[in-house]
PDB file of C-alpha atoms and ligand atoms in Angstrom:
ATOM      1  CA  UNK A  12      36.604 -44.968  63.041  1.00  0.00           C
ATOM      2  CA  UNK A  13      34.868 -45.776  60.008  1.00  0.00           C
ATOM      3  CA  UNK A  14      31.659 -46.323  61.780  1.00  0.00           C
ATOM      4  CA  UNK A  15      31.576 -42.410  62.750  1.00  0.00           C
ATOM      5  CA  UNK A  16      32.415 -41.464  59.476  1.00  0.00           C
ATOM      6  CA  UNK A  17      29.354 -43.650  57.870  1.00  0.00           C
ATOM      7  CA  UNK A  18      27.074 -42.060  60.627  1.00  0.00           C
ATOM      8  CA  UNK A  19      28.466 -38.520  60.120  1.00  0.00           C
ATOM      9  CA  UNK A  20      27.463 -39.314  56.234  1.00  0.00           C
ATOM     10  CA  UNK A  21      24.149 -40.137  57.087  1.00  0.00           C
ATOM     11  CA  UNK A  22      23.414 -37.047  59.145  1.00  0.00           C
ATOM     12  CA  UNK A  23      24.794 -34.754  56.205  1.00  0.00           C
ATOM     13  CA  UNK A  24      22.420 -36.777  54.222  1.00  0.00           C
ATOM     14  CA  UNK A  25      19.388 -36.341  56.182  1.00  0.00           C
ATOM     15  CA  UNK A  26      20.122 -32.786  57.268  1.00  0.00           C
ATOM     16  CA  UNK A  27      20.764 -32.251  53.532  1.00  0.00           C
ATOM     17  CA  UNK A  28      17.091 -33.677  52.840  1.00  0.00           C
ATOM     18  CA  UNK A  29      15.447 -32.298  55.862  1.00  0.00           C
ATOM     19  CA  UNK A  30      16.924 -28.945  54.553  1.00  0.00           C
ATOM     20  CA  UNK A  31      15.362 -29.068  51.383  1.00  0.00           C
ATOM     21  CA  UNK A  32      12.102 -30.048  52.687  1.00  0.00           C
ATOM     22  CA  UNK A  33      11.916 -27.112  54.739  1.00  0.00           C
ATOM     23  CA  UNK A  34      12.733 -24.817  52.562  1.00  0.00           C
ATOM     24  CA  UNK A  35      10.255 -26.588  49.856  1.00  0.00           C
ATOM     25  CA  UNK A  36       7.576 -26.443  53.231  1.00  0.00           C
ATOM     26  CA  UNK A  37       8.967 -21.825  53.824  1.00  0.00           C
ATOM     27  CA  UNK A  38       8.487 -21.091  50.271  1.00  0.00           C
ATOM     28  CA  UNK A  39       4.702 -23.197  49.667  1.00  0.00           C
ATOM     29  CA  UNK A  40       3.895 -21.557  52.698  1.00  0.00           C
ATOM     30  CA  UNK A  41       5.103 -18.210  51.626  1.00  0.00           C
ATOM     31  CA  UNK A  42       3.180 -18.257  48.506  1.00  0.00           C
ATOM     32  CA  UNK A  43      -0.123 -19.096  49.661  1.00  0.00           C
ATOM     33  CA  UNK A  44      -0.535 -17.330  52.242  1.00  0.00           C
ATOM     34  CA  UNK A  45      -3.075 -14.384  52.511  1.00  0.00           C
ATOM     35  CA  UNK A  46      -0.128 -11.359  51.252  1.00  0.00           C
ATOM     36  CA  UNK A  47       0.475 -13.636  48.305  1.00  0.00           C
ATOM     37  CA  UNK A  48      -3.706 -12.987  47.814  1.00  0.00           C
ATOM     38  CA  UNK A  49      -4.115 -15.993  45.357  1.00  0.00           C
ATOM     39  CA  UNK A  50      -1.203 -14.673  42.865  1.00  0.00           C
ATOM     40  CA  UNK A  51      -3.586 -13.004  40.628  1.00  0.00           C
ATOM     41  CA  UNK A  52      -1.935 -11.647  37.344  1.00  0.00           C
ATOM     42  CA  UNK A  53      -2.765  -8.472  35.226  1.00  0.00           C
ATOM     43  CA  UNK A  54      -1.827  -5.612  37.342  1.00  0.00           C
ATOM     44  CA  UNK A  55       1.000  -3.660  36.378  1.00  0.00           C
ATOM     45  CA  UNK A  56       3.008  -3.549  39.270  1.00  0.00           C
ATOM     46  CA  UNK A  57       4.906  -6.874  39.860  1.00  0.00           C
ATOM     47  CA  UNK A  58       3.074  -8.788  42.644  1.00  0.00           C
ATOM     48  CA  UNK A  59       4.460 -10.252  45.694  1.00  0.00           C
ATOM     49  CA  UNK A  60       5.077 -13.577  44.125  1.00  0.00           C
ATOM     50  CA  UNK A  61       7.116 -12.500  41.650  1.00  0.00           C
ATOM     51  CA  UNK A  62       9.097 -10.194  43.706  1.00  0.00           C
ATOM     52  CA  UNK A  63       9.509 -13.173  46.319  1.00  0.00           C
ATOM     53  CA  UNK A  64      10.816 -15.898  43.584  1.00  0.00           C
ATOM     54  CA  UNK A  65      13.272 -13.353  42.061  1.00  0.00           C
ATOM     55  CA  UNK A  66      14.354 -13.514  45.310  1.00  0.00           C
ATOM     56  CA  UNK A  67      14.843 -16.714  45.619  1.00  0.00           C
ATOM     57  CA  UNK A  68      16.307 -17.295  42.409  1.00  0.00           C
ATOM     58  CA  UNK A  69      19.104 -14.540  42.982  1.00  0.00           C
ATOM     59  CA  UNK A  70      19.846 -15.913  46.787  1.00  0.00           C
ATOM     60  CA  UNK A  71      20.343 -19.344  45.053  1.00  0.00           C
ATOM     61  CA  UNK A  72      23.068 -17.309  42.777  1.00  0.00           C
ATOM     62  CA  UNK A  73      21.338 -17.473  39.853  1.00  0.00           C
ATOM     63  CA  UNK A  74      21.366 -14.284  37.028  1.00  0.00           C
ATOM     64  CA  UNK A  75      17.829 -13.069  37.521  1.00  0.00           C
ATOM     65  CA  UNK A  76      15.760 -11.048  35.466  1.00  0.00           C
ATOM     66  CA  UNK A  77      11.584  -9.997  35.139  1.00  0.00           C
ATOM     67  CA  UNK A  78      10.349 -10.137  31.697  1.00  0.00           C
ATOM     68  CA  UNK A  79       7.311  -8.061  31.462  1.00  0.00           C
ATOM     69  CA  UNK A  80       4.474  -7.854  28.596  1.00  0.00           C
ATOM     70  CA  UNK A  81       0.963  -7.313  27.833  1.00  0.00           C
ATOM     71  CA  UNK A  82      -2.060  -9.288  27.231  1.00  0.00           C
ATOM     72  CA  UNK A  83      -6.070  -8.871  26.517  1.00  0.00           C
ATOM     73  CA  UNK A  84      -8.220  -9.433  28.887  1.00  0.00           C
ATOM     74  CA  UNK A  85     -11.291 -10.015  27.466  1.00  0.00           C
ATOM     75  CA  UNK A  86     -13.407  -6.647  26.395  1.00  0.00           C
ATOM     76  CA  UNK A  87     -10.835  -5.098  24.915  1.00  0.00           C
ATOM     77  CA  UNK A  88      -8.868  -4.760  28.424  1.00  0.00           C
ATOM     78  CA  UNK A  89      -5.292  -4.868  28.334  1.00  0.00           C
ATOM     79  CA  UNK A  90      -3.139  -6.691  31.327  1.00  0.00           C
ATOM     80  CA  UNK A  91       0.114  -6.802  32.261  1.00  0.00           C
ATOM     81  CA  UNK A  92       1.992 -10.059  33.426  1.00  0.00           C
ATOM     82  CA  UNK A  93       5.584  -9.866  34.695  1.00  0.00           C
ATOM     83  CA  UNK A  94       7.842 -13.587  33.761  1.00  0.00           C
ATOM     84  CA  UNK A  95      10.547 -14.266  35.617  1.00  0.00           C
ATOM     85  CA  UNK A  96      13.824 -16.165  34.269  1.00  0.00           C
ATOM     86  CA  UNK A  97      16.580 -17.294  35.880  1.00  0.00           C
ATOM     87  CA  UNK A  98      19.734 -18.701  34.374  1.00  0.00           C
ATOM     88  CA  UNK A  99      22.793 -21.281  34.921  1.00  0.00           C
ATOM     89  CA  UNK A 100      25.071 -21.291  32.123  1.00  0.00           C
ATOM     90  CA  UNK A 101      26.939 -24.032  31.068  1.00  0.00           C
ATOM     91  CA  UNK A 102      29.975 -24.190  32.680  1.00  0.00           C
ATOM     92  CA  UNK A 103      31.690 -27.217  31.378  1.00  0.00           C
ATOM     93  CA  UNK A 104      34.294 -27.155  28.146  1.00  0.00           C
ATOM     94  CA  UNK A 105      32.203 -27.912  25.153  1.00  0.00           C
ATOM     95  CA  UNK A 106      28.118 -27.064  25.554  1.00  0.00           C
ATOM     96  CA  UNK A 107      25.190 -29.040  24.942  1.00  0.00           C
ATOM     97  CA  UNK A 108      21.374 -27.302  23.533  1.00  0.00           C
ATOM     98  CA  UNK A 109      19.988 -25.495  26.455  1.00  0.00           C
ATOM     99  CA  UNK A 110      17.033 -26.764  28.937  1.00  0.00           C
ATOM    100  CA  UNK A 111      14.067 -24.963  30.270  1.00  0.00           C
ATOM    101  CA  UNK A 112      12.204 -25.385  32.981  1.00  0.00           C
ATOM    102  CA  UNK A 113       9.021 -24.151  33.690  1.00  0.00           C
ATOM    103  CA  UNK A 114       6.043 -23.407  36.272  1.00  0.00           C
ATOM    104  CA  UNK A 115       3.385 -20.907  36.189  1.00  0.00           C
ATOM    105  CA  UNK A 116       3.285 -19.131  39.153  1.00  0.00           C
ATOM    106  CA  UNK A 117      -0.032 -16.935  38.885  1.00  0.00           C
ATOM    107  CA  UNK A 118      -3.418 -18.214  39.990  1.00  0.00           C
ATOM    108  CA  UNK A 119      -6.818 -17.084  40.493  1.00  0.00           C
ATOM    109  CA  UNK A 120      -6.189 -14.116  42.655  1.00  0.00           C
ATOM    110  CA  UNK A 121      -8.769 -13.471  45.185  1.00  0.00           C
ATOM    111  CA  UNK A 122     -12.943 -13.042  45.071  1.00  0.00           C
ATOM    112  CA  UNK A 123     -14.420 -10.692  47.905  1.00  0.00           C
ATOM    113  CA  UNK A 124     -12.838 -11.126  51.193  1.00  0.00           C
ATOM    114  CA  UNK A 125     -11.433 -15.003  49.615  1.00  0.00           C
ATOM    115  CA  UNK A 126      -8.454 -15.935  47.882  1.00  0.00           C
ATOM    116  CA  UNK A 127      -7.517 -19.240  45.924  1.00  0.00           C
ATOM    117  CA  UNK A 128      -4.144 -20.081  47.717  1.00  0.00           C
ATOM    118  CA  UNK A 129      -3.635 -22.455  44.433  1.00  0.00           C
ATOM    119  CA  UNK A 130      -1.263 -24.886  46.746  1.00  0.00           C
ATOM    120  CA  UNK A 131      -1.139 -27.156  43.989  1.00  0.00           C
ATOM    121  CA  UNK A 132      -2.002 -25.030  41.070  1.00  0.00           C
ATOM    122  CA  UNK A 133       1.000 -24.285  40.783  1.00  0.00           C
ATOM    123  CA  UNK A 134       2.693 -23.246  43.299  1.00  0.00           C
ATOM    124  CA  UNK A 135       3.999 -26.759  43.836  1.00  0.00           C
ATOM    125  CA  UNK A 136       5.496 -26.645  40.662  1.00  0.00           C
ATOM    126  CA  UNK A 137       7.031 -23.592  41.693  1.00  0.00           C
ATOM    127  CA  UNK A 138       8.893 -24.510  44.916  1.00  0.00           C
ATOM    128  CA  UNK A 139       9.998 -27.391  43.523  1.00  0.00           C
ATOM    129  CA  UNK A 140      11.593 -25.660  40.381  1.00  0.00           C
ATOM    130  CA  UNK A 141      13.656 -23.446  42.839  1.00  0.00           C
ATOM    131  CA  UNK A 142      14.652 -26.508  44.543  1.00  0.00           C
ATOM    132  CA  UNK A 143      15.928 -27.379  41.598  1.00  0.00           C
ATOM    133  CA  UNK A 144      17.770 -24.378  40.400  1.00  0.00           C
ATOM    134  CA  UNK A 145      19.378 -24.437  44.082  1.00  0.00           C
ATOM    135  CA  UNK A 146      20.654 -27.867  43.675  1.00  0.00           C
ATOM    136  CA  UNK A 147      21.908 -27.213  40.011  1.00  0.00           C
ATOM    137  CA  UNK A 148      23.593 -24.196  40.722  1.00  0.00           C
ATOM    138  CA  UNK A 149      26.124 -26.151  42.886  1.00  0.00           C
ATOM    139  CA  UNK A 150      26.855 -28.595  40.045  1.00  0.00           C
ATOM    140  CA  UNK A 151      28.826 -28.663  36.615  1.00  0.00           C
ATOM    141  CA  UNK A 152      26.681 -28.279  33.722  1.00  0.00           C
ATOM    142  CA  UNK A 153      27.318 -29.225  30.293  1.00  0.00           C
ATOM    143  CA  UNK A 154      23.794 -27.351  29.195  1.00  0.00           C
ATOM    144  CA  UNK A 155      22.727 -23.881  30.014  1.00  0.00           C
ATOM    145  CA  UNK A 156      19.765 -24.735  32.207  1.00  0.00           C
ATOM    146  CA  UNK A 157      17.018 -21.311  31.869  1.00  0.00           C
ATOM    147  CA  UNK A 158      14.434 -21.383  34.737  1.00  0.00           C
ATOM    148  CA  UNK A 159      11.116 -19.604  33.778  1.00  0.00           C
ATOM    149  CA  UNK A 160       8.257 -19.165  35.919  1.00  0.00           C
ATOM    150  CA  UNK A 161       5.718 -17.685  34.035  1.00  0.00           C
ATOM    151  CA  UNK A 162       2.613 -15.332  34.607  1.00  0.00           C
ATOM    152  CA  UNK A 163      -1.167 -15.499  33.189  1.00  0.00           C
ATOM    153  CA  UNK A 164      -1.193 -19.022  32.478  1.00  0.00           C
ATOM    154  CA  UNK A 165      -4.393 -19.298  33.731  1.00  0.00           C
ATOM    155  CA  UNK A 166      -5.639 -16.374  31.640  1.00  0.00           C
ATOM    156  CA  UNK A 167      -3.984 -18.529  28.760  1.00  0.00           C
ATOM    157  CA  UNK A 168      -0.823 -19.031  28.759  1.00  0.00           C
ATOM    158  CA  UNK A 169       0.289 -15.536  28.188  1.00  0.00           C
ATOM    159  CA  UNK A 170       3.506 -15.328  30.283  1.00  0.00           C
ATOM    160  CA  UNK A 171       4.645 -18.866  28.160  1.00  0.00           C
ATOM    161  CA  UNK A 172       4.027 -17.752  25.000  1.00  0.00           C
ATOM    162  CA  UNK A 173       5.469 -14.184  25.430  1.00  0.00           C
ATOM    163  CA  UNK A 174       8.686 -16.373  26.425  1.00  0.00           C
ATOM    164  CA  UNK A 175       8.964 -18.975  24.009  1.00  0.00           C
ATOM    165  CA  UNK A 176       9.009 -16.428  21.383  1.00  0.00           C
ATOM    166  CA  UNK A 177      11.893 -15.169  22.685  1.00  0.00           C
ATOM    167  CA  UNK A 178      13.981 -18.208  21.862  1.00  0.00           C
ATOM    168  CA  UNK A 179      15.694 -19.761  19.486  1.00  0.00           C
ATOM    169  CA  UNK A 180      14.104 -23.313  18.990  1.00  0.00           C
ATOM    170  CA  UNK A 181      17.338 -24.807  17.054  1.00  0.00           C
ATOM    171  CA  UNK A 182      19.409 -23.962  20.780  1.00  0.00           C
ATOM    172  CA  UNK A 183      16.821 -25.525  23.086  1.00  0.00           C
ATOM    173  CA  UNK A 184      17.000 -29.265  23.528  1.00  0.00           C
ATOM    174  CA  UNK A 185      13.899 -29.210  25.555  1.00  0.00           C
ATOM    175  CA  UNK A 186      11.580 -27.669  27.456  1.00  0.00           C
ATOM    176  CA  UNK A 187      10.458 -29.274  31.267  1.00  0.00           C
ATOM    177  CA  UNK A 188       7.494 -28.199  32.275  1.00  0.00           C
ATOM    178  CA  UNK A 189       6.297 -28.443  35.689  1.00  0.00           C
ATOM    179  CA  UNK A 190       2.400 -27.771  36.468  1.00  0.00           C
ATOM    180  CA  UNK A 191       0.239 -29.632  39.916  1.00  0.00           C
ATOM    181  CA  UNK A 192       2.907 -32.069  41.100  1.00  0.00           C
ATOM    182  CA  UNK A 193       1.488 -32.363  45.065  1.00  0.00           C
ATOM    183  CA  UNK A 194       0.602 -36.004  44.885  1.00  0.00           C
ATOM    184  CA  UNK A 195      -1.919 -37.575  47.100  1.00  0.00           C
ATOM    185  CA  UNK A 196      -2.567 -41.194  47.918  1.00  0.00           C
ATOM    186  CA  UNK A 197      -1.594 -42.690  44.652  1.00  0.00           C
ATOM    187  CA  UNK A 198       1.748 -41.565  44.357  1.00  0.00           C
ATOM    188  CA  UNK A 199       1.641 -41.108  40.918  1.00  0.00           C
ATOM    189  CA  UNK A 200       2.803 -38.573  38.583  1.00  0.00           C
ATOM    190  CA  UNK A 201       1.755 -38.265  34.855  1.00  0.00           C
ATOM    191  CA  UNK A 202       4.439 -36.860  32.201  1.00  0.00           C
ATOM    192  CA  UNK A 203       3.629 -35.704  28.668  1.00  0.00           C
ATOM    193  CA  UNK A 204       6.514 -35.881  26.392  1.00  0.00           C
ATOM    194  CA  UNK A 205       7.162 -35.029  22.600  1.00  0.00           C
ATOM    195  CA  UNK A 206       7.897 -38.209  20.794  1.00  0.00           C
ATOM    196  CA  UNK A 207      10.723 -36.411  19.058  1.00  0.00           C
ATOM    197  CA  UNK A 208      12.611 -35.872  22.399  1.00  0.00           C
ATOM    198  CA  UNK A 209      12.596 -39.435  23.128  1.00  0.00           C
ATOM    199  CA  UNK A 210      16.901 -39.308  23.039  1.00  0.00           C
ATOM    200  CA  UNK A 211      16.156 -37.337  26.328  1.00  0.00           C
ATOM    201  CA  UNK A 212      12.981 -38.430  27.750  1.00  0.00           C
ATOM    202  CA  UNK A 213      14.094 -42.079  27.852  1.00  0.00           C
ATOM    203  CA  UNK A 214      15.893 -41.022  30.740  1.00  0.00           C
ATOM    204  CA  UNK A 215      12.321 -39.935  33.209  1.00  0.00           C
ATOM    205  CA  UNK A 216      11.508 -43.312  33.843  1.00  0.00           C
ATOM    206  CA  UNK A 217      15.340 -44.290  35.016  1.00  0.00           C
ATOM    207  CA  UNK A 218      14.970 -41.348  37.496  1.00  0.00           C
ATOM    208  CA  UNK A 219      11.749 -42.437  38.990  1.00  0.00           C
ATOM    209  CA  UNK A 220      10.732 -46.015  41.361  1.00  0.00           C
ATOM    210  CA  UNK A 221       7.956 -47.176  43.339  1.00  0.00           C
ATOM    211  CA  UNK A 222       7.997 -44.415  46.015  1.00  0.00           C
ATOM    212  CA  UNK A 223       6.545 -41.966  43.179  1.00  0.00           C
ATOM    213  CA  UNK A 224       6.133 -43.660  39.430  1.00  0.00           C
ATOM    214  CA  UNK A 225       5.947 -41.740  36.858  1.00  0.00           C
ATOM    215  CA  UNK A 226       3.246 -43.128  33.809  1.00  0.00           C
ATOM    216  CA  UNK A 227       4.828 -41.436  30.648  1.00  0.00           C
ATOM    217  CA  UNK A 228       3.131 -40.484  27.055  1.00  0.00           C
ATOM    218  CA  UNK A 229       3.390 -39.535  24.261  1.00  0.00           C
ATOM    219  CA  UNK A 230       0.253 -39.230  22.723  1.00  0.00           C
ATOM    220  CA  UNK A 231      -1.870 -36.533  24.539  1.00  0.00           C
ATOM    221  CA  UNK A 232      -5.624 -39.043  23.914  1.00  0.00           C
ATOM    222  CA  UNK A 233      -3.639 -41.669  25.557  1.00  0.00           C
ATOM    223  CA  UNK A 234      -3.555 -39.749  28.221  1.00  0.00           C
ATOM    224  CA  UNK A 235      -6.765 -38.317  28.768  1.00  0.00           C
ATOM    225  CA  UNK A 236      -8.215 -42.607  27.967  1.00  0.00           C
ATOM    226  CA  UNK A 237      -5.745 -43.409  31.040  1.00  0.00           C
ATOM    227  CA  UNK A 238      -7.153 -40.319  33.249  1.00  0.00           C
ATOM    228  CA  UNK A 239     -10.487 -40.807  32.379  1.00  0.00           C
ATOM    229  CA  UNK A 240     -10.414 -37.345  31.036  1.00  0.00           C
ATOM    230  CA  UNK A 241     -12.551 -37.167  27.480  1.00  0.00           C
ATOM    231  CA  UNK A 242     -12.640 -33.519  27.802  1.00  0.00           C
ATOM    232  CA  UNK A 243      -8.956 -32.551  28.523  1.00  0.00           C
ATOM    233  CA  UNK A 244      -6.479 -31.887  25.889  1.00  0.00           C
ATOM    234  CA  UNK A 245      -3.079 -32.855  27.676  1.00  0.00           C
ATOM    235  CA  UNK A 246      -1.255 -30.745  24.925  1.00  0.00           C
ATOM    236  CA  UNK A 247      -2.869 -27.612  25.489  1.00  0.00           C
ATOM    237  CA  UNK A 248      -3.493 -27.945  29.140  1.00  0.00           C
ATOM    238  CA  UNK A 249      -0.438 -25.945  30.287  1.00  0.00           C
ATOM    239  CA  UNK A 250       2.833 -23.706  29.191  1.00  0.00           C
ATOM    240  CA  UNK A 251       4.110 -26.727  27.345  1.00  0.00           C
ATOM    241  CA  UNK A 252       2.223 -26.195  24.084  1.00  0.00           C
ATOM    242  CA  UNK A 253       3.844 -22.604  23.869  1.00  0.00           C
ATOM    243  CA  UNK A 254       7.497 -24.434  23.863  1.00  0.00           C
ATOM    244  CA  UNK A 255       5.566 -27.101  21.134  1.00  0.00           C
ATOM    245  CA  UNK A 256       4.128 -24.315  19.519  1.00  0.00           C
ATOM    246  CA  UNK A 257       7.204 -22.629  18.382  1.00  0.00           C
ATOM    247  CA  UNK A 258       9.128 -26.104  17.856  1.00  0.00           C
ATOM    248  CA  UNK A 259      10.377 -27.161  20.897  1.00  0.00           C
ATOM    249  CA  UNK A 260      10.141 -30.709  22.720  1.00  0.00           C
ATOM    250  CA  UNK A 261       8.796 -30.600  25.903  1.00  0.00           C
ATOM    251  CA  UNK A 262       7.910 -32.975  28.950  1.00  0.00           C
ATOM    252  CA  UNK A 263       5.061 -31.931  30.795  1.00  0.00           C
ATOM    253  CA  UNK A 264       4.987 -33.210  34.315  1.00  0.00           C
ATOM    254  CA  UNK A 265       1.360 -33.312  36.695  1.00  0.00           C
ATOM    255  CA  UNK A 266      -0.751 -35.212  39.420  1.00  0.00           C
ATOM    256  CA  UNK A 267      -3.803 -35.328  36.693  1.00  0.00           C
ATOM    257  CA  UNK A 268      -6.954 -34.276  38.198  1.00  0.00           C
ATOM    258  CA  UNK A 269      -7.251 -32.752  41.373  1.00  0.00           C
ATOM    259  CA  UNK A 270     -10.297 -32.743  42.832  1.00  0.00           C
ATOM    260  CA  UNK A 271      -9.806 -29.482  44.650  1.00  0.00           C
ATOM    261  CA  UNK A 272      -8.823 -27.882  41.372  1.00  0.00           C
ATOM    262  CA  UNK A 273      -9.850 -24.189  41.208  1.00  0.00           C
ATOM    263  CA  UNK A 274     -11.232 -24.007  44.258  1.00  0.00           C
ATOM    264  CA  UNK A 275     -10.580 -22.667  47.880  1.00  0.00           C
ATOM    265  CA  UNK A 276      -9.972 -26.133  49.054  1.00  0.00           C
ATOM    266  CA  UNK A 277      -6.200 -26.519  47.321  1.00  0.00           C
ATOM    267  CA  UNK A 278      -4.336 -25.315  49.857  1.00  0.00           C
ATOM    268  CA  UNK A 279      -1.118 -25.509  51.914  1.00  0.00           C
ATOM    269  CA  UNK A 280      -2.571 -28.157  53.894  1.00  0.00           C
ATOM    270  CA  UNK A 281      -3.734 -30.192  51.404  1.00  0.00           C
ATOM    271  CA  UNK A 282       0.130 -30.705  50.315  1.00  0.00           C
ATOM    272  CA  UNK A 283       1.588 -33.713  51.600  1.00  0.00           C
ATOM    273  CA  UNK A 284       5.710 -32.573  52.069  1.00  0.00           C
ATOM    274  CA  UNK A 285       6.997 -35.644  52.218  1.00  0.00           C
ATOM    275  CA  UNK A 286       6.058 -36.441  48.780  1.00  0.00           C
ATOM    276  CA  UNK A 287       6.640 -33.285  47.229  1.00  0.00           C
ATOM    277  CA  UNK A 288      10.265 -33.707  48.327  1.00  0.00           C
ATOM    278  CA  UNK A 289       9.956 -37.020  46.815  1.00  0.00           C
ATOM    279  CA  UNK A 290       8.948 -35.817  43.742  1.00  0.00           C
ATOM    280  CA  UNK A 291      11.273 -32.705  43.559  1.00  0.00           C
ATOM    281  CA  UNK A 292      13.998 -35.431  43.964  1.00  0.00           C
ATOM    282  CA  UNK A 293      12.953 -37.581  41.173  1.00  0.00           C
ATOM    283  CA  UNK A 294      12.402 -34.524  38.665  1.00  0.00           C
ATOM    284  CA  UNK A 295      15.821 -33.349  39.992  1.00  0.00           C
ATOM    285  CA  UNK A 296      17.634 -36.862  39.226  1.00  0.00           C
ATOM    286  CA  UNK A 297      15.899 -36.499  35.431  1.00  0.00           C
ATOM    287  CA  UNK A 298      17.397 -32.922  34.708  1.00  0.00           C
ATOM    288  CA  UNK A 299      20.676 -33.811  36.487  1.00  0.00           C
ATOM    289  CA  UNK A 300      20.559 -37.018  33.977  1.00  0.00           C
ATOM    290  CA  UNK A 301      20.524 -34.527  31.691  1.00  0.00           C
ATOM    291  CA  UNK A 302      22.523 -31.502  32.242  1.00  0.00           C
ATOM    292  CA  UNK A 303      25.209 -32.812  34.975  1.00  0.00           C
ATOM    293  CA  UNK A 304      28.827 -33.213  33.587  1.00  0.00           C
ATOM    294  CA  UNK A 305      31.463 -35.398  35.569  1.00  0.00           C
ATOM    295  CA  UNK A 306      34.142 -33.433  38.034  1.00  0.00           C
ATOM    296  CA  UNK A 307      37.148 -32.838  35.380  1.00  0.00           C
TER     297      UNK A 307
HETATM  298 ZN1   ZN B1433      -1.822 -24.770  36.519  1.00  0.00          ZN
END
């Protein structure tokens, strides 16, 4: 009865979706809410977010770790900020350079009796980078694929660069960085990527259509002239410019401004789901372009 077997197809296929959507929808929800208390970063006891994607990563069967360091805080204070990377080795016969993908996971914390639930900033970014390392983890890899979500970006990137100095640049083909990707109205997505990397960034715009497009650069001025943002450097807006610091390409993908930016007002609800499953998709058919090896 081939017609059963088509409609038996299509119900694995939504369930599949509708699966991933929820469990994008459980862990944006997790991470904003009022424990999570705005995913502040300095203290030196690993906070609930951290402890809750470590989580994650391991239940997806991934080799987990914290990486922990130290930063100044301004006045001479020191803080403490607590990475966390999760890896897929490569699992095919011969091994491409290695991937990483990144999100920042702190935020502003809380002021008084408020806290920024930073919905958007980042942990969009976040939940869709462990959609990601769930769907990966079931596939065959010819590149080690290390996930990273990284602490006191907002303070300046301190969890990134702790990180990228930890690698060797000659091993990494490129670095995937994920920062504000809840799209609104437009359905657009911006990308950053180094113009040496182009071997491997020529295949974003394959992975992408009309339900989300993604508007790709290479010059950071570019850009800012196509956001209308004079005052924005691109490069050094995020964890990407550790990788390019130290050598390594990166693609940088974002909404662009966000009106509720920084404030109380990017929150869960702001999210559309839909889309964000949309664009975890699309992100998720670039690094499977990527990293996926055919069945032997
Ligand atoms: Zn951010």
């Amino acid at each position: 009865m081939p017609w059963l077997r088509i409609s038996l197809l299509w119900l694995c296929f939504i369930t599949t979706v509708a699966q991933a959507g929820t469990q994008l929808a459980t862990d944006l929800k997790v991470l904003t809410s009022p424990e999570h208390a705005g995913r502040g970063s300095g203290d030196v006891e690993k906070n609930a977010s951290a402890r809750y994607i470590h989580a994650r990563f391991t239940e997806a069967g991934l080799e987990t770790y914290y990486q922990s360091f130290r930063f100044r805080q301004g006045l001479g204070k020191l803080g403490y900020g607590h990475n966390v990377v999760a890896t897929l080795p490569c699992n095919a016969h011969v091994c491409d350079k290695s991937l990483v993908i990144s999100a920042h996971y702190d935020h502003l914390g809380s002021r008084g009796s408020r806290y920024y639930p930073g919905a958007n900033d980042n942990a969009s970014g976040v939940v869709v980078m462990l959609d990601i390392a769930q769907r990966l983890a079931a596939q065959q890899r010819h590149r080690e694929i290390v996930f990273v979500a990284t602490d006191a970006e907002e303070k300046g990137l301190y969890g990134a660069h702790f990180f990228a100095a930890t690698l060797n640049p000659e091993r990494v083909a490129l670095n995937i960085n994920l920062d504000m990707l809840a799209v609104s109205g437009k359905n657009r997505l911006y990308v950053l990527a180094s113009k040496q990397a182009s071997d491997l960034t020529q295949a974003i715009a394959p992975a992408f259509d009309n339900q989300i497009r993604a508007f790709i650069y290479t010059s950071p001025a570019s850009m800012a002239r196509r956001l209308d943002t004079p005052r924005v450097d691109w490069l050094r807006a995020s964890d990407h410019y550790a990788f390019h610091k130290v050598g390594i390409p990166f693609a940088y993908f974002g909404i662009g401004i966000d009106p509720n930016h920084h404030t109380h007002k990017d929150q869960f609800e702001q999210v559309d789901l839909p889309k964000l499953a949309q664009v975890s998709g699309h992100i998720n058919a670039f690094i499977s372009a990527l990293s996926v090896a055919a069945a032997p």
